[in-house]
């Protein structure tokens, strides 16, 4: 079998997605997701202009060789654009391989290691009362784990909090919007949110929270300590993680479990975090180099008691979600999978076989990863420029969003 062609499809059924479709001479094709939120066209160009020409004629079963060819062969290693492009190729090739062997992808990754993939949903509200209602709504839908985000008095446009009745979607059309930030107001407020959530729901539901890179290590240490009585499943992205050593400060002060890594794209971003056991959950998704990369990173993390908790926001297309579930169900050190359901329009453009039942997602049972692309429908949703917001402290200083 040989790769005969490949193309990049950019569409925007409510939000932008970049999809790579790889064709073979046997008629089997595979799909990969290359959606880099806010910088989508850079990856589309990287793929179409620089990667696709190198794929033609190769054996799609050689996932390891093609991965190394694109990683080493690029000479300029790492980075979100390169690794997202490699991820899209890799996931599409695993899709082809499993389809050609007529089996669901998980059977090529070790088979089922559990009966379902525990997921966490997103609950948010402008006030504590609204957030409590939203957590309750998720519990009614049988979620076993819920992430809670809440508006903080005095801070407008906060990460994770919807401004309308729709689920929270950070990317906005037009140029980047600006949010206001105060670590002091946030640190003062968040422990009360979780105190009230535990009062309302007891200890049975797993509660998670995303700090979204906005604290310094010593501030994160303070928050982790303050949240200890409320037994979070994890505190996510407490600080920007370029400085891996910064996690030593957080870790030595608190037993609140730590998760990080949704923007990592190679193992080098977390090597120290893993070997020094500074984190409990690694949030890398298939966007960081695909299945070939994530399998190796997960095996390395497992030696240090670090579990996988893959990123699953709506900017990871149903292709990534569908493929991630095959990884999640087969990897031994699985922790939890983020699940932020896509819009109806997105789900129509990407017909899929995965399903949610009582707190768990189940991968498709059809050959491959089980997610397709309706190209005719996709054409009706052309690309629309959109950006993630930026964040400023109250005095106007640029901050992390
Ligand atoms: O594109 C940015 C989003 O993926 C990110 O803001 C979502 O932090 C996020 C999460 O945990 O889902
Ligand atoms: Mg996050």
Short mmCIF file of C-alpha atoms and ligand atoms in Angstrom, two decimals:
data_model
loop_
_atom_site.label_atom_id
_atom_site.label_comp_id
_atom_site.label_asym_id
_atom_site.label_seq_id
_atom_site.Cartn_x
_atom_site.Cartn_y
_atom_site.Cartn_z
CA UNK A 1 0.00 0.00 0.00
CA UNK A 2 1.25 3.50 -0.85
CA UNK A 3 0.17 7.04 -0.02
CA UNK A 4 -1.22 8.40 -3.28
CA UNK A 5 -2.33 11.90 -2.26
CA UNK A 6 -3.15 14.15 0.69
CA UNK A 7 -5.05 17.38 1.13
CA UNK A 8 -5.80 19.93 3.81
CA UNK A 9 -9.39 20.99 4.49
CA UNK A 10 -10.02 24.18 6.48
CA UNK A 11 -13.60 24.76 7.64
CA UNK A 12 -15.46 26.72 10.27
CA UNK A 13 -18.70 25.07 11.45
CA UNK A 14 -18.97 27.49 14.41
CA UNK A 15 -15.19 27.52 14.92
CA UNK A 16 -12.16 26.84 12.72
CA UNK A 17 -10.78 23.37 12.10
CA UNK A 18 -7.86 22.17 9.96
CA UNK A 19 -8.13 18.55 8.80
CA UNK A 20 -5.59 16.48 6.90
CA UNK A 21 -6.91 13.73 4.63
CA UNK A 22 -4.39 11.16 3.39
CA UNK A 23 -5.34 8.87 0.48
CA UNK A 24 -3.80 5.52 -0.47
CA UNK A 25 -3.66 3.57 -3.70
CA UNK A 26 -5.88 0.90 -2.11
CA UNK A 27 -8.76 3.33 -1.66
CA UNK A 28 -8.44 3.56 2.15
CA UNK A 29 -8.02 7.08 3.52
CA UNK A 30 -7.22 8.47 6.95
CA UNK A 31 -7.95 11.71 8.79
CA UNK A 32 -5.83 13.78 11.15
CA UNK A 33 -6.54 17.05 12.99
CA UNK A 34 -4.15 20.02 12.72
CA UNK A 35 -6.17 22.77 14.40
CA UNK A 36 -3.88 25.27 16.16
CA UNK A 37 -6.39 27.64 17.73
CA UNK A 38 -5.89 31.21 16.50
CA UNK A 39 -2.99 30.27 14.18
CA UNK A 40 -4.78 27.70 12.00
CA UNK A 41 -3.54 28.78 8.58
CA UNK A 42 0.12 28.47 9.59
CA UNK A 43 -0.29 24.72 10.06
CA UNK A 44 -2.45 24.38 6.94
CA UNK A 45 0.34 25.97 4.89
CA UNK A 46 3.10 23.99 6.63
CA UNK A 47 1.26 20.79 5.74
CA UNK A 48 0.19 21.62 2.20
CA UNK A 49 3.44 23.28 1.09
CA UNK A 50 6.08 21.34 2.98
CA UNK A 51 4.77 18.00 4.27
CA UNK A 52 2.28 16.63 1.74
CA UNK A 53 4.82 16.50 -1.13
CA UNK A 54 7.12 14.34 1.06
CA UNK A 55 4.36 11.82 1.83
CA UNK A 56 3.46 10.68 -1.67
CA UNK A 57 4.66 7.15 -2.45
CA UNK A 58 5.44 6.22 1.18
CA UNK A 59 4.09 3.13 2.92
CA UNK A 60 1.37 4.35 5.34
CA UNK A 61 2.05 1.42 7.70
CA UNK A 62 5.48 2.90 8.51
CA UNK A 63 4.20 5.29 11.18
CA UNK A 64 7.48 5.30 13.14
CA UNK A 65 9.67 5.93 10.11
CA UNK A 66 7.43 8.69 8.74
CA UNK A 67 7.26 10.34 12.19
CA UNK A 68 11.08 10.36 12.45
CA UNK A 69 11.39 11.52 8.83
CA UNK A 70 9.21 14.56 9.53
CA UNK A 71 10.69 15.33 12.98
CA UNK A 72 14.40 14.82 12.26
CA UNK A 73 14.04 15.72 8.61
CA UNK A 74 12.59 19.16 9.36
CA UNK A 75 15.92 20.05 11.03
CA UNK A 76 14.05 22.82 12.98
CA UNK A 77 12.57 20.66 15.73
CA UNK A 78 9.63 21.07 18.12
CA UNK A 79 7.19 23.98 18.25
CA UNK A 80 3.40 23.92 17.97
CA UNK A 81 3.19 24.35 14.17
CA UNK A 82 5.65 21.56 13.35
CA UNK A 83 4.34 19.16 15.99
CA UNK A 84 0.68 19.78 15.12
CA UNK A 85 1.47 19.00 11.47
CA UNK A 86 3.33 15.81 12.44
CA UNK A 87 0.39 14.90 14.71
CA UNK A 88 -2.10 15.24 11.88
CA UNK A 89 -0.02 12.98 9.62
CA UNK A 90 0.53 10.43 12.37
CA UNK A 91 -3.14 10.18 13.42
CA UNK A 92 -4.23 9.91 9.77
CA UNK A 93 -1.74 7.08 9.20
CA UNK A 94 -2.88 5.16 12.30
CA UNK A 95 -6.45 5.60 11.01
CA UNK A 96 -5.41 4.12 7.64
CA UNK A 97 -3.53 1.26 9.30
CA UNK A 98 -6.51 0.27 11.48
CA UNK A 99 -8.97 0.60 8.59
CA UNK A 100 -6.73 -1.53 6.35
CA UNK A 101 -6.57 -4.18 9.10
CA UNK A 102 -10.34 -3.84 9.57
CA UNK A 103 -10.19 -3.18 13.32
CA UNK A 104 -10.84 -0.30 15.74
CA UNK A 105 -7.64 1.66 16.38
CA UNK A 106 -7.42 0.64 20.07
CA UNK A 107 -6.64 -2.92 18.99
CA UNK A 108 -3.35 -1.70 17.52
CA UNK A 109 -2.45 0.18 20.71
CA UNK A 110 -2.70 -2.66 23.22
CA UNK A 111 -6.41 -3.32 23.13
CA UNK A 112 -8.93 -2.25 25.76
CA UNK A 113 -7.37 -1.78 29.19
CA UNK A 114 -10.65 -0.53 30.72
CA UNK A 115 -14.34 -0.58 29.90
CA UNK A 116 -14.78 3.16 29.33
CA UNK A 117 -12.94 6.49 29.42
CA UNK A 118 -13.85 8.64 32.44
CA UNK A 119 -14.35 12.23 31.35
CA UNK A 120 -14.77 15.58 33.05
CA UNK A 121 -17.25 18.16 31.84
CA UNK A 122 -17.11 21.96 32.03
CA UNK A 123 -19.32 23.86 34.48
CA UNK A 124 -19.10 27.61 34.71
CA UNK A 125 -21.12 30.56 35.91
CA UNK A 126 -20.85 34.29 36.46
CA UNK A 127 -21.49 33.77 40.19
CA UNK A 128 -21.00 30.97 42.72
CA UNK A 129 -24.77 30.24 42.65
CA UNK A 130 -24.71 29.87 38.85
CA UNK A 131 -21.64 27.65 39.00
CA UNK A 132 -23.29 25.43 41.62
CA UNK A 133 -26.32 25.08 39.29
CA UNK A 134 -24.05 24.12 36.38
CA UNK A 135 -22.13 21.54 38.41
CA UNK A 136 -25.51 20.13 39.49
CA UNK A 137 -26.65 19.95 35.87
CA UNK A 138 -23.55 17.89 35.01
CA UNK A 139 -24.13 15.58 37.97
CA UNK A 140 -27.71 15.08 36.71
CA UNK A 141 -26.16 14.00 33.40
CA UNK A 142 -24.14 11.42 35.40
CA UNK A 143 -20.75 13.09 35.06
CA UNK A 144 -18.37 11.66 37.69
CA UNK A 145 -15.98 14.60 37.34
CA UNK A 146 -16.66 18.28 36.71
CA UNK A 147 -14.36 21.23 36.15
CA UNK A 148 -15.66 24.38 37.87
CA UNK A 149 -14.80 27.92 36.71
CA UNK A 150 -16.50 31.06 38.02
CA UNK A 151 -16.57 34.81 37.41
CA UNK A 152 -14.53 36.78 39.96
CA UNK A 153 -16.06 40.07 41.14
CA UNK A 154 -14.23 43.01 39.58
CA UNK A 155 -12.66 41.01 36.69
CA UNK A 156 -14.34 41.23 33.27
CA UNK A 157 -14.12 38.55 30.57
CA UNK A 158 -12.45 35.84 32.65
CA UNK A 159 -11.13 32.60 31.08
CA UNK A 160 -13.60 29.74 31.27
CA UNK A 161 -16.74 31.78 32.00
CA UNK A 162 -19.43 32.12 29.32
CA UNK A 163 -20.80 35.53 28.56
CA UNK A 164 -24.04 34.09 27.13
CA UNK A 165 -26.11 30.94 27.51
CA UNK A 166 -23.84 28.99 25.13
CA UNK A 167 -20.99 26.76 26.35
CA UNK A 168 -17.77 28.74 26.86
CA UNK A 169 -15.78 29.14 23.61
CA UNK A 170 -12.70 31.35 23.98
CA UNK A 171 -11.84 31.97 20.30
CA UNK A 172 -13.66 35.04 19.02
CA UNK A 173 -14.03 36.36 15.48
CA UNK A 174 -12.08 39.52 14.71
CA UNK A 175 -8.96 40.67 16.55
CA UNK A 176 -8.13 39.44 20.07
CA UNK A 177 -10.39 40.69 22.85
CA UNK A 178 -8.81 41.81 26.14
CA UNK A 179 -9.60 40.44 29.60
CA UNK A 180 -8.74 41.97 32.99
CA UNK A 181 -6.67 40.13 35.58
CA UNK A 182 -5.86 40.43 39.28
CA UNK A 183 -4.14 37.51 41.01
CA UNK A 184 -5.10 39.05 44.35
CA UNK A 185 -8.86 39.08 43.61
CA UNK A 186 -8.70 35.59 42.11
CA UNK A 187 -6.76 34.07 45.01
CA UNK A 188 -9.16 35.62 47.49
CA UNK A 189 -12.20 34.20 45.68
CA UNK A 190 -11.49 30.67 44.41
CA UNK A 191 -11.30 28.79 47.76
CA UNK A 192 -14.82 30.03 48.61
CA UNK A 193 -16.13 28.61 45.31
CA UNK A 194 -14.85 25.13 46.17
CA UNK A 195 -15.97 25.37 49.79
CA UNK A 196 -19.52 26.06 48.53
CA UNK A 197 -19.32 23.29 45.92
CA UNK A 198 -18.32 20.72 48.53
CA UNK A 199 -21.12 21.94 50.83
CA UNK A 200 -23.61 21.53 47.97
CA UNK A 201 -22.44 18.19 46.54
CA UNK A 202 -20.36 16.40 49.18
CA UNK A 203 -17.23 14.42 48.38
CA UNK A 204 -18.46 11.94 45.77
CA UNK A 205 -18.00 14.03 42.62
CA UNK A 206 -14.47 14.75 41.37
CA UNK A 207 -13.92 18.52 41.15
CA UNK A 208 -11.26 20.09 38.93
CA UNK A 209 -10.12 23.66 38.32
CA UNK A 210 -8.07 25.34 35.57
CA UNK A 211 -5.89 28.26 36.71
CA UNK A 212 -4.92 28.74 33.04
CA UNK A 213 -1.29 29.76 33.58
CA UNK A 214 -2.11 32.96 35.49
CA UNK A 215 -0.25 32.62 38.80
CA UNK A 216 3.37 32.68 39.89
CA UNK A 217 4.78 29.59 41.65
CA UNK A 218 4.43 31.00 45.17
CA UNK A 219 0.86 32.18 44.44
CA UNK A 220 0.04 28.73 43.06
CA UNK A 221 1.48 27.17 46.21
CA UNK A 222 -0.86 29.37 48.28
CA UNK A 223 -3.89 28.39 46.18
CA UNK A 224 -3.06 24.68 46.27
CA UNK A 225 -2.77 24.84 50.06
CA UNK A 226 -6.05 26.77 50.41
CA UNK A 227 -7.85 24.20 48.22
CA UNK A 228 -6.57 21.14 50.12
CA UNK A 229 -9.67 20.78 52.35
CA UNK A 230 -11.84 20.51 49.20
CA UNK A 231 -9.91 17.56 47.70
CA UNK A 232 -9.64 18.59 44.06
CA UNK A 233 -8.97 15.90 41.45
CA UNK A 234 -6.47 18.40 40.06
CA UNK A 235 -5.41 22.03 39.88
CA UNK A 236 -4.49 22.64 36.24
CA UNK A 237 -1.88 24.91 34.64
CA UNK A 238 -1.23 26.76 37.87
CA UNK A 239 1.70 28.62 36.29
CA UNK A 240 3.14 28.99 32.80
CA UNK A 241 5.37 25.93 32.54
CA UNK A 242 8.37 27.08 30.52
CA UNK A 243 10.20 27.10 33.86
CA UNK A 244 9.75 23.48 34.89
CA UNK A 245 11.78 24.06 38.09
CA UNK A 246 9.05 26.49 39.20
CA UNK A 247 6.87 23.49 40.03
CA UNK A 248 9.27 22.55 42.84
CA UNK A 249 7.99 25.54 44.79
CA UNK A 250 4.34 24.56 44.28
CA UNK A 251 4.96 20.89 45.02
CA UNK A 252 6.81 21.42 48.28
CA UNK A 253 3.92 23.43 49.70
CA UNK A 254 0.79 21.53 48.74
CA UNK A 255 -0.75 18.08 48.34
CA UNK A 256 -3.36 19.33 45.84
CA UNK A 257 -2.72 17.19 42.72
CA UNK A 258 -1.16 19.13 39.82
CA UNK A 259 -1.92 18.84 36.11
CA UNK A 260 -0.15 20.60 33.26
CA UNK A 261 0.75 20.21 29.60
CA UNK A 262 -2.08 21.11 27.22
CA UNK A 263 0.26 23.40 25.27
CA UNK A 264 3.30 21.07 25.43
CA UNK A 265 4.36 19.54 22.15
CA UNK A 266 7.30 17.28 22.99
CA UNK A 267 8.48 15.23 25.96
CA UNK A 268 11.20 17.82 26.54
CA UNK A 269 8.54 20.23 27.84
CA UNK A 270 7.85 17.92 30.76
CA UNK A 271 11.01 15.86 31.26
CA UNK A 272 11.93 17.47 34.60
CA UNK A 273 8.29 17.66 35.70
CA UNK A 274 8.02 13.91 35.22
CA UNK A 275 11.39 12.69 36.51
CA UNK A 276 11.18 14.84 39.67
CA UNK A 277 7.53 13.80 40.15
CA UNK A 278 6.47 17.45 40.26
CA UNK A 279 3.11 16.74 38.60
CA UNK A 280 0.40 14.10 38.87
CA UNK A 281 -1.29 14.41 35.47
CA UNK A 282 0.13 15.21 32.06
CA UNK A 283 -2.36 17.09 29.88
CA UNK A 284 -0.65 16.61 26.51
CA UNK A 285 -3.02 15.61 23.75
CA UNK A 286 -2.49 13.98 20.37
CA UNK A 287 -1.79 17.52 19.10
CA UNK A 288 1.73 17.05 20.49
CA UNK A 289 3.03 14.73 17.77
CA UNK A 290 0.20 12.21 17.48
CA UNK A 291 -0.18 8.67 18.74
CA UNK A 292 3.42 7.68 18.03
CA UNK A 293 4.70 10.47 20.30
CA UNK A 294 2.08 10.21 23.03
CA UNK A 295 2.52 6.46 23.50
CA UNK A 296 6.22 6.95 24.27
CA UNK A 297 5.63 9.92 26.55
CA UNK A 298 2.90 8.04 28.45
CA UNK A 299 5.19 5.05 28.96
CA UNK A 300 7.91 7.37 30.31
CA UNK A 301 5.43 9.17 32.59
CA UNK A 302 4.12 5.86 33.92
CA UNK A 303 7.50 5.05 35.45
CA UNK A 304 7.12 8.17 37.62
CA UNK A 305 3.47 7.66 38.66
CA UNK A 306 2.26 10.40 36.31
CA UNK A 307 -1.10 9.69 34.70
CA UNK A 308 -2.46 10.97 31.40
CA UNK A 309 -5.27 13.54 31.39
CA UNK A 310 -5.57 14.62 27.76
CA UNK A 311 -6.70 18.08 26.76
CA UNK A 312 -10.12 17.97 25.09
CA UNK A 313 -11.40 21.51 24.56
CA UNK A 314 -13.48 22.31 21.46
CA UNK A 315 -10.45 23.50 19.49
CA UNK A 316 -9.36 19.86 19.30
CA UNK A 317 -11.61 18.62 16.52
CA UNK A 318 -13.79 15.51 16.77
CA UNK A 319 -10.95 13.75 14.90
CA UNK A 320 -8.61 14.34 17.83
CA UNK A 321 -11.32 13.45 20.35
CA UNK A 322 -12.21 10.25 18.49
CA UNK A 323 -8.56 9.17 18.20
CA UNK A 324 -7.75 10.19 21.79
CA UNK A 325 -10.41 7.80 23.09
CA UNK A 326 -8.61 4.86 21.46
CA UNK A 327 -5.41 5.99 23.17
CA UNK A 328 -7.16 6.56 26.52
CA UNK A 329 -8.85 3.19 26.58
CA UNK A 330 -5.64 1.31 25.83
CA UNK A 331 -2.93 3.14 27.80
CA UNK A 332 -2.18 1.79 31.24
CA UNK A 333 -1.62 5.09 33.08
CA UNK A 334 -4.85 6.76 32.01
CA UNK A 335 -6.26 9.28 34.50
CA UNK A 336 -9.12 11.19 32.93
CA UNK A 337 -10.12 12.75 29.58
CA UNK A 338 -11.40 16.32 29.19
CA UNK A 339 -14.73 16.40 27.34
CA UNK A 340 -16.19 19.65 26.08
CA UNK A 341 -18.90 18.59 23.59
CA UNK A 342 -18.69 20.19 20.14
CA UNK A 343 -21.50 22.22 18.60
CA UNK A 344 -24.17 20.48 16.57
CA UNK A 345 -22.78 21.99 13.32
CA UNK A 346 -19.29 20.64 14.11
CA UNK A 347 -20.62 17.18 14.90
CA UNK A 348 -22.51 17.14 11.59
CA UNK A 349 -19.39 18.07 9.63
CA UNK A 350 -17.47 15.31 11.47
CA UNK A 351 -19.67 12.18 11.57
CA UNK A 352 -18.33 10.07 14.45
CA UNK A 353 -18.94 6.85 16.31
CA UNK A 354 -17.83 7.74 19.86
CA UNK A 355 -20.51 8.14 22.50
CA UNK A 356 -21.07 9.42 26.03
CA UNK A 357 -22.76 7.14 28.57
CA UNK A 358 -23.03 7.95 32.29
CA UNK A 359 -19.76 9.75 32.86
CA UNK A 360 -17.71 7.75 30.35
CA UNK A 361 -16.88 8.15 26.67
CA UNK A 362 -16.57 5.06 24.51
CA UNK A 363 -14.48 4.98 21.32
CA UNK A 364 -16.05 4.02 18.00
CA UNK A 365 -16.14 0.28 17.33
CA UNK A 366 -15.73 0.70 13.56
CA UNK A 367 -12.35 0.23 11.80
CA UNK A 368 -9.92 3.15 12.28
CA UNK A 369 -10.51 5.94 14.78
CA UNK A 370 -14.13 6.23 13.72
CA UNK A 371 -14.36 9.93 12.78
CA UNK A 372 -15.05 11.08 9.22
CA UNK A 373 -15.35 14.42 7.41
CA UNK A 374 -18.39 15.45 5.35
CA UNK A 375 -16.50 17.51 2.79
CA UNK A 376 -19.58 18.83 0.98
CA UNK A 377 -20.96 20.15 4.26
CA UNK A 378 -17.56 21.48 5.34
CA UNK A 379 -17.45 23.65 2.19
CA UNK A 380 -20.50 25.52 3.45
CA UNK A 381 -18.47 26.77 6.45
CA UNK A 382 -15.43 28.68 5.10
CA UNK A 383 -12.56 29.81 7.37
CA UNK A 384 -13.26 32.87 9.52
CA UNK A 385 -10.40 34.76 11.18
CA UNK A 386 -10.59 34.25 14.94
CA UNK A 387 -8.24 34.73 17.89
CA UNK A 388 -7.95 33.74 21.52
CA UNK A 389 -8.22 36.66 23.97
CA UNK A 390 -5.25 38.35 25.63
CA UNK A 391 -5.04 39.29 29.30
CA UNK A 392 -3.90 42.46 31.08
CA UNK A 393 -3.43 43.16 34.78
CA UNK A 394 -5.55 45.98 36.17
CA UNK A 395 -2.73 48.50 35.59
CA UNK A 396 -2.55 47.54 31.88
CA UNK A 397 0.47 45.21 32.06
CA UNK A 398 0.29 42.30 29.57
CA UNK A 399 -0.26 39.05 31.44
CA UNK A 400 -0.82 35.37 30.68
CA UNK A 401 -4.30 34.52 29.46
O1 LIG B 1 -7.19 27.04 22.60
C1 LIG B 1 -7.09 27.24 23.97
C2 LIG B 1 -7.95 26.23 24.72
O2 LIG B 1 -7.70 24.93 24.26
C3 LIG B 1 -7.73 26.29 26.20
O3 LIG B 1 -7.96 27.58 26.65
C4 LIG B 1 -8.65 25.31 26.89
O4 LIG B 1 -7.41 25.45 28.89
C5 LIG B 1 -8.21 24.88 28.22
C6 LIG B 1 -8.78 23.63 28.73
O5 LIG B 1 -8.30 23.19 29.76
O6 LIG B 1 -9.69 23.09 28.11
MG1 LIG B 2 -6.60 24.14 30.40
#
